């Protein structure tokens, strides 16, 4: 995955439907607060900071430290492993999960403080290198 030169504000302004655009604006503010970093575009993903990862298998690449994407059906929040947040996810409100993705259809229906805790914990884990079998190295 690579950063692009696209403008985050323009990207968010073009998000539809309107509810997803509203949620994207909220997520930019929340991730900016949690990470202390400015957003950058990684294709259609809004990322904060960057890191290089390498798995024991040799698979490696570059990704944002914290990120989300306003998809048509739901806002996707990218995490290391949703299973690590089982207790908090039970308090979050309506959502679905994949292994490393949290899908939220409406941010107004979830507990923003719980979401902030989940994102902050994942961010901390990457910064501190507490990521399980993969090695993550912060690059900016």
Short mmCIF file of C-alpha atoms in Angstrom, two decimals:
data_model
loop_
_atom_site.label_atom_id
_atom_site.label_comp_id
_atom_site.label_asym_id
_atom_site.label_seq_id
_atom_site.Cartn_x
_atom_site.Cartn_y
_atom_site.Cartn_z
CA UNK A 1 0.00 0.00 0.00
CA UNK A 2 1.31 3.45 -0.81
CA UNK A 3 0.43 6.98 0.19
CA UNK A 4 -1.03 9.13 -2.54
CA UNK A 5 -0.95 12.88 -3.03
CA UNK A 6 -4.77 13.11 -2.92
CA UNK A 7 -6.26 15.77 -0.66
CA UNK A 8 -8.03 14.32 2.40
CA UNK A 9 -10.51 17.21 2.58
CA UNK A 10 -11.51 16.78 -1.05
CA UNK A 11 -11.84 13.04 -0.60
CA UNK A 12 -14.07 13.40 2.46
CA UNK A 13 -16.16 16.09 0.73
CA UNK A 14 -16.85 13.62 -2.08
CA UNK A 15 -17.97 10.75 0.17
CA UNK A 16 -21.57 9.61 -0.18
CA UNK A 17 -24.11 9.02 1.16
CA UNK A 18 -24.26 12.08 3.43
CA UNK A 19 -24.27 9.94 6.60
CA UNK A 20 -20.99 8.31 5.54
CA UNK A 21 -19.50 11.75 4.81
CA UNK A 22 -20.52 12.94 8.28
CA UNK A 23 -18.96 9.82 9.80
CA UNK A 24 -15.76 10.37 7.79
CA UNK A 25 -15.45 13.89 9.18
CA UNK A 26 -15.95 12.51 12.69
CA UNK A 27 -13.34 9.77 12.13
CA UNK A 28 -10.75 12.27 10.84
CA UNK A 29 -11.20 14.33 14.01
CA UNK A 30 -11.13 11.27 16.29
CA UNK A 31 -8.00 9.73 14.72
CA UNK A 32 -6.26 13.11 14.61
CA UNK A 33 -6.95 13.46 18.35
CA UNK A 34 -5.85 9.91 19.23
CA UNK A 35 -2.69 9.85 17.11
CA UNK A 36 -1.61 13.50 17.13
CA UNK A 37 -0.93 13.06 13.40
CA UNK A 38 -2.40 14.61 10.28
CA UNK A 39 -4.39 12.45 7.85
CA UNK A 40 -2.97 11.30 4.52
CA UNK A 41 -4.58 9.38 1.70
CA UNK A 42 -3.55 5.78 0.98
CA UNK A 43 -5.73 5.17 -2.06
CA UNK A 44 -9.28 5.27 -0.62
CA UNK A 45 -8.03 4.80 2.94
CA UNK A 46 -7.46 7.75 5.27
CA UNK A 47 -4.32 6.99 7.28
CA UNK A 48 -2.47 8.55 10.19
CA UNK A 49 1.27 7.93 10.36
CA UNK A 50 3.00 5.11 8.53
CA UNK A 51 4.85 1.94 9.37
CA UNK A 52 6.55 -0.97 7.67
CA UNK A 53 5.47 -4.48 8.67
CA UNK A 54 7.14 -7.85 8.24
CA UNK A 55 5.68 -11.25 9.11
CA UNK A 56 7.81 -14.32 9.88
CA UNK A 57 6.69 -15.68 6.48
CA UNK A 58 8.57 -12.84 4.79
CA UNK A 59 5.43 -10.94 3.78
CA UNK A 60 6.03 -7.24 4.23
CA UNK A 61 4.71 -3.86 3.22
CA UNK A 62 3.82 -0.35 4.27
CA UNK A 63 0.57 0.69 5.95
CA UNK A 64 -0.82 3.54 8.01
CA UNK A 65 -0.48 3.17 11.78
CA UNK A 66 -4.17 4.01 12.23
CA UNK A 67 -6.71 4.17 9.41
CA UNK A 68 -10.30 4.08 8.25
CA UNK A 69 -12.19 4.11 4.99
CA UNK A 70 -15.69 5.45 4.39
CA UNK A 71 -17.13 2.61 2.31
CA UNK A 72 -20.67 2.87 0.94
CA UNK A 73 -22.12 0.23 3.30
CA UNK A 74 -20.14 1.11 6.43
CA UNK A 75 -17.14 2.96 7.77
CA UNK A 76 -14.27 0.50 7.98
CA UNK A 77 -11.82 1.01 10.84
CA UNK A 78 -8.60 -0.95 10.34
CA UNK A 79 -7.21 -2.71 13.43
CA UNK A 80 -4.46 -5.22 14.14
CA UNK A 81 -6.89 -7.85 15.41
CA UNK A 82 -10.48 -7.22 16.44
CA UNK A 83 -10.34 -10.20 18.80
CA UNK A 84 -7.97 -8.26 21.05
CA UNK A 85 -10.82 -5.82 21.74
CA UNK A 86 -13.62 -8.29 22.54
CA UNK A 87 -14.54 -6.68 25.88
CA UNK A 88 -14.66 -3.17 24.45
CA UNK A 89 -16.49 -4.26 21.32
CA UNK A 90 -19.26 -5.59 23.55
CA UNK A 91 -19.77 -2.02 24.80
CA UNK A 92 -19.35 -0.25 21.45
CA UNK A 93 -22.84 -0.47 20.00
CA UNK A 94 -23.99 -1.77 16.60
CA UNK A 95 -21.06 -3.01 14.49
CA UNK A 96 -19.65 -5.98 12.62
CA UNK A 97 -16.09 -7.29 12.57
CA UNK A 98 -13.62 -9.10 10.38
CA UNK A 99 -10.20 -10.27 11.60
CA UNK A 100 -8.66 -6.81 11.28
CA UNK A 101 -11.65 -4.66 10.37
CA UNK A 102 -14.37 -3.00 12.38
CA UNK A 103 -17.45 -2.07 10.33
CA UNK A 104 -19.68 0.71 11.65
CA UNK A 105 -22.85 1.70 9.77
CA UNK A 106 -23.60 4.82 11.83
CA UNK A 107 -21.16 6.49 14.21
CA UNK A 108 -24.05 8.24 15.97
CA UNK A 109 -25.25 4.82 17.22
CA UNK A 110 -21.99 3.75 18.85
CA UNK A 111 -20.14 4.87 21.97
CA UNK A 112 -17.45 7.28 20.70
CA UNK A 113 -15.41 6.91 23.90
CA UNK A 114 -15.22 3.14 23.43
CA UNK A 115 -14.19 3.59 19.78
CA UNK A 116 -11.52 6.06 20.90
CA UNK A 117 -10.19 3.48 23.41
CA UNK A 118 -10.06 0.76 20.74
CA UNK A 119 -8.20 2.94 18.24
CA UNK A 120 -5.85 4.29 20.93
CA UNK A 121 -4.98 0.77 22.10
CA UNK A 122 -4.18 -0.41 18.57
CA UNK A 123 -2.13 2.73 17.93
CA UNK A 124 -0.18 2.18 21.16
CA UNK A 125 0.51 -1.43 20.27
CA UNK A 126 2.01 -0.48 16.89
CA UNK A 127 4.09 2.35 18.36
CA UNK A 128 5.41 0.09 21.13
CA UNK A 129 5.95 -2.92 18.88
CA UNK A 130 3.40 -5.05 20.76
CA UNK A 131 1.88 -6.55 17.61
CA UNK A 132 2.21 -10.30 17.97
CA UNK A 133 4.13 -12.21 15.34
CA UNK A 134 4.52 -9.32 12.90
CA UNK A 135 7.22 -6.70 13.37
CA UNK A 136 6.02 -3.14 12.79
CA UNK A 137 8.53 -0.31 12.39
CA UNK A 138 7.18 3.24 12.48
CA UNK A 139 8.48 5.18 9.49
CA UNK A 140 6.89 8.58 10.19
#
